[in-house]
PDB file of C-alpha atoms in Angstrom:
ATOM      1  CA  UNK A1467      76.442 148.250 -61.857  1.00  0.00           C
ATOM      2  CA  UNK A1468      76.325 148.357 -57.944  1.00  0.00           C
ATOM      3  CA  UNK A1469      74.791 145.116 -56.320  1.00  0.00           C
ATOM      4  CA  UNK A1470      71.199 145.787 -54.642  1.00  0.00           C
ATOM      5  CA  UNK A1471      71.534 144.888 -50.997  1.00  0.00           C
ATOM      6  CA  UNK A1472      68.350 144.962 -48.807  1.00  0.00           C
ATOM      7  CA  UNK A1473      68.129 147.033 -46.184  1.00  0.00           C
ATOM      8  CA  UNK A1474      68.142 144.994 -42.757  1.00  0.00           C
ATOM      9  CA  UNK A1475      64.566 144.851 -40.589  1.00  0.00           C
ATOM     10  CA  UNK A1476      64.937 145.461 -37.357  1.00  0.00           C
ATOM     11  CA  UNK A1477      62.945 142.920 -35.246  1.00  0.00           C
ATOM     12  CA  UNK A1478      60.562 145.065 -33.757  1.00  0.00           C
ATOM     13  CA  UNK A1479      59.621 146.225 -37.061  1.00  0.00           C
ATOM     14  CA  UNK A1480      59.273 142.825 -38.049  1.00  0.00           C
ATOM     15  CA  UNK A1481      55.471 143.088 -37.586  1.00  0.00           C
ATOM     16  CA  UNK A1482      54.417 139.545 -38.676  1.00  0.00           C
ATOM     17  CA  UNK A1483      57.086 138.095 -36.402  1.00  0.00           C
ATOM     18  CA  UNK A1484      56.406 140.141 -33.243  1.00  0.00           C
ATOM     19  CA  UNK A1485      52.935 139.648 -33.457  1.00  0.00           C
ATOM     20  CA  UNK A1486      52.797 135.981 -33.565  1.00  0.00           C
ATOM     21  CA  UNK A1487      55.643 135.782 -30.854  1.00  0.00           C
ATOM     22  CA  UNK A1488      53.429 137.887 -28.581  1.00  0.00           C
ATOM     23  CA  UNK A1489      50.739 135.436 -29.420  1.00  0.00           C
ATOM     24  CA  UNK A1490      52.825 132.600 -28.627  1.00  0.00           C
ATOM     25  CA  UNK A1491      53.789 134.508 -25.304  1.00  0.00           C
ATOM     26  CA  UNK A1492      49.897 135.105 -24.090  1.00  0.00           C
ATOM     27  CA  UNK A1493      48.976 131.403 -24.992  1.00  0.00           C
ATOM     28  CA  UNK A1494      51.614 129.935 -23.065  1.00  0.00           C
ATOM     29  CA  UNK A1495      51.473 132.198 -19.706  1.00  0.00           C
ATOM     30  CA  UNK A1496      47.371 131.264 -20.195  1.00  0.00           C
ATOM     31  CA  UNK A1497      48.748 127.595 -20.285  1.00  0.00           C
ATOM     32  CA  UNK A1498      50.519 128.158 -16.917  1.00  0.00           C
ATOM     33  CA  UNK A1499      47.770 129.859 -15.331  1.00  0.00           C
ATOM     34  CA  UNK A1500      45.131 127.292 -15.999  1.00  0.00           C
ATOM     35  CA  UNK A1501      47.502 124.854 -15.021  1.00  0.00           C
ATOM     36  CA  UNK A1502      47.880 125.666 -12.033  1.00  0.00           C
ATOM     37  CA  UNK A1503      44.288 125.432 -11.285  1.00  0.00           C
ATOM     38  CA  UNK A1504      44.826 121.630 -11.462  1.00  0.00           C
ATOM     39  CA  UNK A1505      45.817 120.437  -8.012  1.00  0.00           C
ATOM     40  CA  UNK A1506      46.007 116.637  -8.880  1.00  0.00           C
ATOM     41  CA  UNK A1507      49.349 117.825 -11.498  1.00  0.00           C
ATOM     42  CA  UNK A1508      52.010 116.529  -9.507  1.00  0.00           C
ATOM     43  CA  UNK A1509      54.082 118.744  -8.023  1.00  0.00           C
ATOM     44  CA  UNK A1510      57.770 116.833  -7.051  1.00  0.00           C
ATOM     45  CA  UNK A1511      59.453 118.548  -9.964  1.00  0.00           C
ATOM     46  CA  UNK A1512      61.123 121.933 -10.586  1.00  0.00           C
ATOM     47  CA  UNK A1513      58.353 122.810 -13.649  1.00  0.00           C
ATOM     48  CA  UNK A1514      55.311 121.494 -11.457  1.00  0.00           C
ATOM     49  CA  UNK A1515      56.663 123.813  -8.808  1.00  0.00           C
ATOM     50  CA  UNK A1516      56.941 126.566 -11.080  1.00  0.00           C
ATOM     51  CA  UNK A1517      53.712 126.559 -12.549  1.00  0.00           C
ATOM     52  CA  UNK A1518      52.165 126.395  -9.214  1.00  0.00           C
ATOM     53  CA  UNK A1519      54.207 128.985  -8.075  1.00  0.00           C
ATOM     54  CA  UNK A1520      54.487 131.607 -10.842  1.00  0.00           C
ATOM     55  CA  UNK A1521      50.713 132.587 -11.510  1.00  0.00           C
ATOM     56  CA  UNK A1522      49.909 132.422  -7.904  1.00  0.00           C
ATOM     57  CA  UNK A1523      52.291 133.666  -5.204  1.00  0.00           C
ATOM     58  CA  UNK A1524      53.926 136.064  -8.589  1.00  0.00           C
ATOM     59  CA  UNK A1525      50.651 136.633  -9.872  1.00  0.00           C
ATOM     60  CA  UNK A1526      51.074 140.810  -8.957  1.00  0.00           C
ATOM     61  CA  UNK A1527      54.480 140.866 -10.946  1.00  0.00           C
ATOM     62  CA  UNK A1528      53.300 138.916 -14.010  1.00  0.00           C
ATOM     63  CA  UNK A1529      50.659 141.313 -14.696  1.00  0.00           C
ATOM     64  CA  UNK A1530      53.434 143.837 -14.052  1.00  0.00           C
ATOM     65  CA  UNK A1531      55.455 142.464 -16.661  1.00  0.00           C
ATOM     66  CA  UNK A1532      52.259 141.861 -19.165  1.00  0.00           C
ATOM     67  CA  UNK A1533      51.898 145.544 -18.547  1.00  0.00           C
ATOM     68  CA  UNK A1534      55.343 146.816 -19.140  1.00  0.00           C
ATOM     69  CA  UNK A1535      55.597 144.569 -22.464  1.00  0.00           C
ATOM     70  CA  UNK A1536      52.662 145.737 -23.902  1.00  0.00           C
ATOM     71  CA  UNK A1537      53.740 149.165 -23.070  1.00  0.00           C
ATOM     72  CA  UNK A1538      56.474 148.923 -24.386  1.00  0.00           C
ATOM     73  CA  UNK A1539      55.517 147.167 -27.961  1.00  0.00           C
ATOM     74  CA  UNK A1540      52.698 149.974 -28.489  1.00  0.00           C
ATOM     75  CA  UNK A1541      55.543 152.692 -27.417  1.00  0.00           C
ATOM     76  CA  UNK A1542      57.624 151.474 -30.620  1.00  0.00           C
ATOM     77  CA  UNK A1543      54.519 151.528 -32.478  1.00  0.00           C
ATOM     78  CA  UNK A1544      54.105 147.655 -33.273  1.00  0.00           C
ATOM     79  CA  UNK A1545      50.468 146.737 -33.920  1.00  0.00           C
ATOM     80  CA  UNK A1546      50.949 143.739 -32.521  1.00  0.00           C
ATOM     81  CA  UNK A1547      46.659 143.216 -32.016  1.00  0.00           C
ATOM     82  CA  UNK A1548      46.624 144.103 -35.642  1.00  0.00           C
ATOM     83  CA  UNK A1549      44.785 140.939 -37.938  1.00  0.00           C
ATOM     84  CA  UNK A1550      43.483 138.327 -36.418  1.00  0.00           C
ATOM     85  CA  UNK A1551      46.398 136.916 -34.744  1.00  0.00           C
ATOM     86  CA  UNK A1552      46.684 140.048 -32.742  1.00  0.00           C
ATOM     87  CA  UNK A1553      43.120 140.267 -31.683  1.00  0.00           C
ATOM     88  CA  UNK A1554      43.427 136.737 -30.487  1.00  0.00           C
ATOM     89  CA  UNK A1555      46.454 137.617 -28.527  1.00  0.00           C
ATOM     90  CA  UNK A1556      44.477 140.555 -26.866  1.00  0.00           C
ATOM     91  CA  UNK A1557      41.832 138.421 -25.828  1.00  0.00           C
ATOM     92  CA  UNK A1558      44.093 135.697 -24.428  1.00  0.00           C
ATOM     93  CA  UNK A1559      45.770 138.468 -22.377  1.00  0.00           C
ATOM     94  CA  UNK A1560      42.704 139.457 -21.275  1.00  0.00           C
ATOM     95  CA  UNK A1561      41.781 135.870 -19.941  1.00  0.00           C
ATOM     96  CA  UNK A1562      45.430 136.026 -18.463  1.00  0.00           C
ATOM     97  CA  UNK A1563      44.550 139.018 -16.746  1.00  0.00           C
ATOM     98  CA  UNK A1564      41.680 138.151 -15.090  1.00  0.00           C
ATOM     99  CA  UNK A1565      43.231 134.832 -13.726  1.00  0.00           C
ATOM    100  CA  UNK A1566      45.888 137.020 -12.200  1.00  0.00           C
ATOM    101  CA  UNK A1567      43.521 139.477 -10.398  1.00  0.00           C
ATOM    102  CA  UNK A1568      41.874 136.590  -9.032  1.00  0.00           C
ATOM    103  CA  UNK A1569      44.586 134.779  -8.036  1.00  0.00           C
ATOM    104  CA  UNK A1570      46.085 138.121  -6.464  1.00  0.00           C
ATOM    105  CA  UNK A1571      42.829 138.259  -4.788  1.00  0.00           C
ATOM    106  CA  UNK A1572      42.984 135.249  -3.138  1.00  0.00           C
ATOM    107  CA  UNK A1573      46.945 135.915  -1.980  1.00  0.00           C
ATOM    108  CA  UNK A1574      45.075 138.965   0.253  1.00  0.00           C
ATOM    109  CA  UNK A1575      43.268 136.447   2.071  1.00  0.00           C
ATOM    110  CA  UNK A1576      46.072 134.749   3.563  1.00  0.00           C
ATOM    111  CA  UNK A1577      46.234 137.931   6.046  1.00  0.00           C
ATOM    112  CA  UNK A1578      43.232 136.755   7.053  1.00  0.00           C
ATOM    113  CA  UNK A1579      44.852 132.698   7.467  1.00  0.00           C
ATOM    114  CA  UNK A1580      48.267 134.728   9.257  1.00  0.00           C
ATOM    115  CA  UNK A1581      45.981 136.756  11.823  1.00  0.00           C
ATOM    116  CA  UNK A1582      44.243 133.838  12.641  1.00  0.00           C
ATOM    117  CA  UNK A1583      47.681 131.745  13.710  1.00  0.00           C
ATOM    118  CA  UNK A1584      49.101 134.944  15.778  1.00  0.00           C
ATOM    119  CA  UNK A1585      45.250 135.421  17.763  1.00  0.00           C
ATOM    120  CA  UNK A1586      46.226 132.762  20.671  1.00  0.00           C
ATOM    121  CA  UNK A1587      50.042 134.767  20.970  1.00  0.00           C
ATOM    122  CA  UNK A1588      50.152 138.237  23.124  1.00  0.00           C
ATOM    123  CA  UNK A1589      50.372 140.303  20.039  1.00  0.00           C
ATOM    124  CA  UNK A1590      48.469 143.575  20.137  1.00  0.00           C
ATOM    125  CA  UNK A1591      45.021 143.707  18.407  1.00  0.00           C
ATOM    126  CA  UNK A1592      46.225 147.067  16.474  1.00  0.00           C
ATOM    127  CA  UNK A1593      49.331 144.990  15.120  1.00  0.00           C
ATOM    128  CA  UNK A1594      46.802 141.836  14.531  1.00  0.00           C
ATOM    129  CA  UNK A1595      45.550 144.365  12.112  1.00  0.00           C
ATOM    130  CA  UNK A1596      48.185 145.766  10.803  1.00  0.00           C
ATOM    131  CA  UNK A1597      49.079 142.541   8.892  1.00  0.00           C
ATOM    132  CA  UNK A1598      48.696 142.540   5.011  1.00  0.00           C
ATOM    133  CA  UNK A1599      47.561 146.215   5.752  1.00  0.00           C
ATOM    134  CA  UNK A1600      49.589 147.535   2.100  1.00  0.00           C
ATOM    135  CA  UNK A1601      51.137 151.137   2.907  1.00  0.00           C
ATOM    136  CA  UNK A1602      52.948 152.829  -0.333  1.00  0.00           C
ATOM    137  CA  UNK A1603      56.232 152.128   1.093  1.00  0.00           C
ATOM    138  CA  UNK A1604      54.935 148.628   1.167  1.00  0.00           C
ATOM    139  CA  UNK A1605      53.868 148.504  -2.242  1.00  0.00           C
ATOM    140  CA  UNK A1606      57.246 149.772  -2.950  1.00  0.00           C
ATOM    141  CA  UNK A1607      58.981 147.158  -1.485  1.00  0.00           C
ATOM    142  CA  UNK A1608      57.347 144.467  -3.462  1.00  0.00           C
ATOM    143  CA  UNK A1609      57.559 146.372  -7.176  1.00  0.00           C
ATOM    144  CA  UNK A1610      61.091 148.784  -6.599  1.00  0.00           C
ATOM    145  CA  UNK A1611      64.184 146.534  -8.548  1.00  0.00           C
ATOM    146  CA  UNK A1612      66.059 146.236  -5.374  1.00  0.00           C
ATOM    147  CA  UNK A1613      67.397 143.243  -3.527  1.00  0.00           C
ATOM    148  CA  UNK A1614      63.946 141.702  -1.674  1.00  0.00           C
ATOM    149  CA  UNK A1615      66.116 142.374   1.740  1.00  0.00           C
ATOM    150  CA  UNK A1616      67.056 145.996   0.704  1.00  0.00           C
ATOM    151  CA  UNK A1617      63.608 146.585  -0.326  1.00  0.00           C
ATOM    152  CA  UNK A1618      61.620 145.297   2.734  1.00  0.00           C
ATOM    153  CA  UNK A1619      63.730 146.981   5.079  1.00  0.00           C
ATOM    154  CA  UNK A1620      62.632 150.639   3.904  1.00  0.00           C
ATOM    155  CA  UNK A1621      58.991 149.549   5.425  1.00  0.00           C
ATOM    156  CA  UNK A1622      60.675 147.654   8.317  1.00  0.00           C
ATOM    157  CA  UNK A1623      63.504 149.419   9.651  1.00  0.00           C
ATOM    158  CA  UNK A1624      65.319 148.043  12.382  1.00  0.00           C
ATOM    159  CA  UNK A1625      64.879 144.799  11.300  1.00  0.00           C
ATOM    160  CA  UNK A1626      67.816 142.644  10.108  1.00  0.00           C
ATOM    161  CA  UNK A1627      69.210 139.065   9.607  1.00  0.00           C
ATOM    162  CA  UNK A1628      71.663 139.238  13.071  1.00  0.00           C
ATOM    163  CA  UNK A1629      73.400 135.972  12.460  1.00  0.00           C
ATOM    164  CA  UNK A1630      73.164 132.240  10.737  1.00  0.00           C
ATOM    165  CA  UNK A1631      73.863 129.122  12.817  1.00  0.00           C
ATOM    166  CA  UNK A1632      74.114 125.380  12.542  1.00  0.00           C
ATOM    167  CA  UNK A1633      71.104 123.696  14.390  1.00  0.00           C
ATOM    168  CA  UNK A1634      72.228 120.028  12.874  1.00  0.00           C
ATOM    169  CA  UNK A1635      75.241 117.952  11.219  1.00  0.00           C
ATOM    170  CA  UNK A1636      73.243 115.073   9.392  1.00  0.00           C
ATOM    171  CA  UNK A1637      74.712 112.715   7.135  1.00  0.00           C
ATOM    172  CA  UNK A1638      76.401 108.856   7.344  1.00  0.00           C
ATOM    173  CA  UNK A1639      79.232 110.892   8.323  1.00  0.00           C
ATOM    174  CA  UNK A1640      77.833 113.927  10.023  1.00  0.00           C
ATOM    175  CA  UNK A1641      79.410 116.753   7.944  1.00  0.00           C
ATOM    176  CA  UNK A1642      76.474 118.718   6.563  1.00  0.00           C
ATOM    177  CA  UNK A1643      75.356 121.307   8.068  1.00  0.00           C
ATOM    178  CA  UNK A1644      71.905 122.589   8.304  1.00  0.00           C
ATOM    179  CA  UNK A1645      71.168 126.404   8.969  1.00  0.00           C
ATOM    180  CA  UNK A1646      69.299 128.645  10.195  1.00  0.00           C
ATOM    181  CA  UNK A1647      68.831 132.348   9.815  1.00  0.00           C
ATOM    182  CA  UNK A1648      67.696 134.285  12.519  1.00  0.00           C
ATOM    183  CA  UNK A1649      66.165 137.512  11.925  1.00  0.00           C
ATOM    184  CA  UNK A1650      64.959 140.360  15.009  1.00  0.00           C
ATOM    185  CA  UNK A1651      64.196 143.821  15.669  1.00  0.00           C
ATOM    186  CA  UNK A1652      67.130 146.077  17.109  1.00  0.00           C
ATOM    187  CA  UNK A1653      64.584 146.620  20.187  1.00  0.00           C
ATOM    188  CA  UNK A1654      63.414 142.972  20.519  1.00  0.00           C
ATOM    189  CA  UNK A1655      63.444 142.063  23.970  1.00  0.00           C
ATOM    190  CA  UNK A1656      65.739 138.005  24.867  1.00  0.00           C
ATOM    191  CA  UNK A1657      62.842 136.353  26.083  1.00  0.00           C
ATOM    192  CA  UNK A1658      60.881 137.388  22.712  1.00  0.00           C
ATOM    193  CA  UNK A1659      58.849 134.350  21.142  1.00  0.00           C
ATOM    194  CA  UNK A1660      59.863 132.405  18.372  1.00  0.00           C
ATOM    195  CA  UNK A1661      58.670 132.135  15.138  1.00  0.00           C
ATOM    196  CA  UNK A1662      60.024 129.399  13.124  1.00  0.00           C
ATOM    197  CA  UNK A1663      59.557 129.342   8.714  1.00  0.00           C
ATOM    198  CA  UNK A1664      60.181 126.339   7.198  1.00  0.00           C
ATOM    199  CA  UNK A1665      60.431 127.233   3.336  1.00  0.00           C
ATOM    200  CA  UNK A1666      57.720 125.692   0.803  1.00  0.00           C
ATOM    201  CA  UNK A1667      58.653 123.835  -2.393  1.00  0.00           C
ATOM    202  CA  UNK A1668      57.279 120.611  -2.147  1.00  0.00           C
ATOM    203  CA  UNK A1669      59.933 119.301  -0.525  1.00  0.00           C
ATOM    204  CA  UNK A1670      62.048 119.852  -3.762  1.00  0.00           C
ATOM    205  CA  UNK A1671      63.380 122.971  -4.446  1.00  0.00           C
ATOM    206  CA  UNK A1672      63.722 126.042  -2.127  1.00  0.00           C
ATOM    207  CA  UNK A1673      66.473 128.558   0.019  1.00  0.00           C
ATOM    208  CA  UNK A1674      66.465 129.528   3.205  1.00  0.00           C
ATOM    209  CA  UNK A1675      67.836 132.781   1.837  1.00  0.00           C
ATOM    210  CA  UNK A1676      64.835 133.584   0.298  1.00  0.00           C
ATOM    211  CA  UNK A1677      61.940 133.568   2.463  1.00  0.00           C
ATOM    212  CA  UNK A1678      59.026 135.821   2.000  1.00  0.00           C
ATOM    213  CA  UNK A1679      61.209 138.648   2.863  1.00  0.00           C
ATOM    214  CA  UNK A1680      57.759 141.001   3.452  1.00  0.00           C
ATOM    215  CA  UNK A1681      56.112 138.138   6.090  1.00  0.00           C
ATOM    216  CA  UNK A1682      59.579 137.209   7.793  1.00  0.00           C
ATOM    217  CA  UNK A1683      60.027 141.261   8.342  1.00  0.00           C
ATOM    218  CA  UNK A1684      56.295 142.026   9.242  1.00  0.00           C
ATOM    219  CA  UNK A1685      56.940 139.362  11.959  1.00  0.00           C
ATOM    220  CA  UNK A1686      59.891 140.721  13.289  1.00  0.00           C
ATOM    221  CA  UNK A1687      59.049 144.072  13.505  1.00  0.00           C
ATOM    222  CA  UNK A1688      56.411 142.898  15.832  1.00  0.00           C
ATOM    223  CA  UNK A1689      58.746 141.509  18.492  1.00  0.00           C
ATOM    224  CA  UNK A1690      59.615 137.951  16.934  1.00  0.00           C
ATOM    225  CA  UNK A1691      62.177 136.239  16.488  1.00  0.00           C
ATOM    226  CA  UNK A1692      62.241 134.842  13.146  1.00  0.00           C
ATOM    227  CA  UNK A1693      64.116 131.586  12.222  1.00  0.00           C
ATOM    228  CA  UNK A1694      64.271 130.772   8.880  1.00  0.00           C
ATOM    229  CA  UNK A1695      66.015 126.934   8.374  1.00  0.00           C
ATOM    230  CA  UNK A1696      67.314 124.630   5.362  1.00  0.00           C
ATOM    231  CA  UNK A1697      66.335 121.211   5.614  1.00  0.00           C
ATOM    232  CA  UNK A1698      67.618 118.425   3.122  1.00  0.00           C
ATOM    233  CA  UNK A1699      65.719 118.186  -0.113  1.00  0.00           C
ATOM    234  CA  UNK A1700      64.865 115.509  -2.278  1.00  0.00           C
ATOM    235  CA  UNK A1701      65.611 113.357  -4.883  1.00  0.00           C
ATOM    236  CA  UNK A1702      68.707 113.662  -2.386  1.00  0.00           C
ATOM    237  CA  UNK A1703      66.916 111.784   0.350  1.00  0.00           C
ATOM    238  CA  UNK A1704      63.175 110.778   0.734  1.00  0.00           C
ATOM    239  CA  UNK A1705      59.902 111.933   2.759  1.00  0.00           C
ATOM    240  CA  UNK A1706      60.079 111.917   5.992  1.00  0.00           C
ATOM    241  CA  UNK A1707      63.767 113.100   6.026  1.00  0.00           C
ATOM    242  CA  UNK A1708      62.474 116.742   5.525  1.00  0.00           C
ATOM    243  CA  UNK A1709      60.118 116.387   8.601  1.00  0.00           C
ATOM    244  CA  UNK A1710      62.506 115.200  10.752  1.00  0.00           C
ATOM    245  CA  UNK A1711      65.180 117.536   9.614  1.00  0.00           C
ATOM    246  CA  UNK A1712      62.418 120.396  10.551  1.00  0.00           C
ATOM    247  CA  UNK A1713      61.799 118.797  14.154  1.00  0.00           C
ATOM    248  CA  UNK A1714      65.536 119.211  14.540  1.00  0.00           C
ATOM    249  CA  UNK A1715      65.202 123.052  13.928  1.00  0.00           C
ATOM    250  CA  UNK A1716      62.207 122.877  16.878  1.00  0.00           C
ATOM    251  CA  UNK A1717      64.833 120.976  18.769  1.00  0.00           C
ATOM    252  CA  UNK A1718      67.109 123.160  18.989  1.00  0.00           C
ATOM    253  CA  UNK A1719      65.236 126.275  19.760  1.00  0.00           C
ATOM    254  CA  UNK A1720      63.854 124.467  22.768  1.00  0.00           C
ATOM    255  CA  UNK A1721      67.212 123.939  23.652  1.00  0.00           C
ATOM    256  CA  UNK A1722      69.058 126.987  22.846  1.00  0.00           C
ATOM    257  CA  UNK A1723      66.576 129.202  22.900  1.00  0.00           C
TER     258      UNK A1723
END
């Protein structure tokens, strides 16, 4: 007499499992969003940062990825806003989804905030207006699975990071370095302004290799010079180390420059 062995589920047919996981999954990226409305959640740690960060300056590729896993759940033919815990999920991602259109929304604006800082330079009105203008080789760039730099530069070409210097040596001994990358036009002229980006993070976390790749290009396609620096972050040393590690960047553009 043969030994009855059951067959093995796989996990997407699983539908109990999947649909409460996808549940889980809208309640905690509603969680995040909401969160982040909350500006008095401190912000000097890596998971403050992130939940500031991630349904705001992200919010266009979270609802990209909402969209692609729902897409591709309902593709395999899970019912996964079957019973009640499904519906629930589909509302919650509907409440998700409208947090991330607004928040997207308010992202545009900051053309507006950019625009405004580049009036007082000698920049052309028709470029003034060409920032946050979204081409489809723009859109592109954001949502194509490329390297950020290998992406940008399809809507920018010509523009490129030319070198990376040391603007300080800080330190009781004076052995760390802290760079800069500069990034230009192939037809930028020497005597080209400066534009200097100091990376956000609260002072925390952050890279100066990895900028807003679609800003620092948009500005050097326009006849800047972009600088891009690392400063010292904490809990390695405390505010206002940062600062003055950014004034040393200023420093030594006026000098160097």
């Amino acid at each position: 007499m043969k030994a009855f062995k059951p067959e093995k589920t796989p996990y997407l047919n699983c539908e109990r499992l999947t649909r409460w996981a996808y549940l889980a999954f809208a309640v905690s990226t509603l969680y995040v969003v909401e969160r982040a409305k909350n500006n008095k959640i401190p912000r000097e740690n890596f998971f403050g940062m992130a939940a500031s960060l991630l349904p705001t300056e992200l919010s266009h590729k979270i609802a990209v990825m909402h969209t692609c896993l729902v897409g591709f759940l309902l593709k395999k033919k899970v019912p996964i806003f079957s019973h009640w815990s499904g519906a629930f999920a589909g509302l919650v991602q509907c409440v998700v989804a409208a947090n991330l259109v607004k928040w997207y929304r308010q992202n545009l604006s900051s053309k507006d905030i950019i625009r405004d800082a580049f009036t007082s330079s000698d920049i052309a009105p028709e470029q003034l207006k060409d920032i946050g203008h979204m081409t489809l080789k723009r859109w592109l760039s954001v949502f194509l699975p490329l390297p950020q730099p290998m992406a940008v530069s399809l809507s920018y070409p010509g523009v490129s990071k030319i070198r990376t210097v040391t603007y300080a040596h800080v330190g009781k001994t004076k052995t760390q370095k802290l760079l800069m990358d500069v990034y230009k036009h192939q037809d930028t002229p020497p005597n080209a302004p400066i534009f200097l980006y100091i990376h956000g993070g609260g002072w925390v976390i952050g890279d100066r290799r990895i900028p807003p790749f679609a800003c620092v290009y948009q500005v050097a396609s326009m006849g800047w010079v972009v600088c891009v620096i690392d400063y010292r972050l904490s809990p390695g040393v405390a505010f206002p180390t940062h600062l003055i590690d950014s004034k040393r960047a200023v420093a030594y553009l006026r000098k160097n420059a």
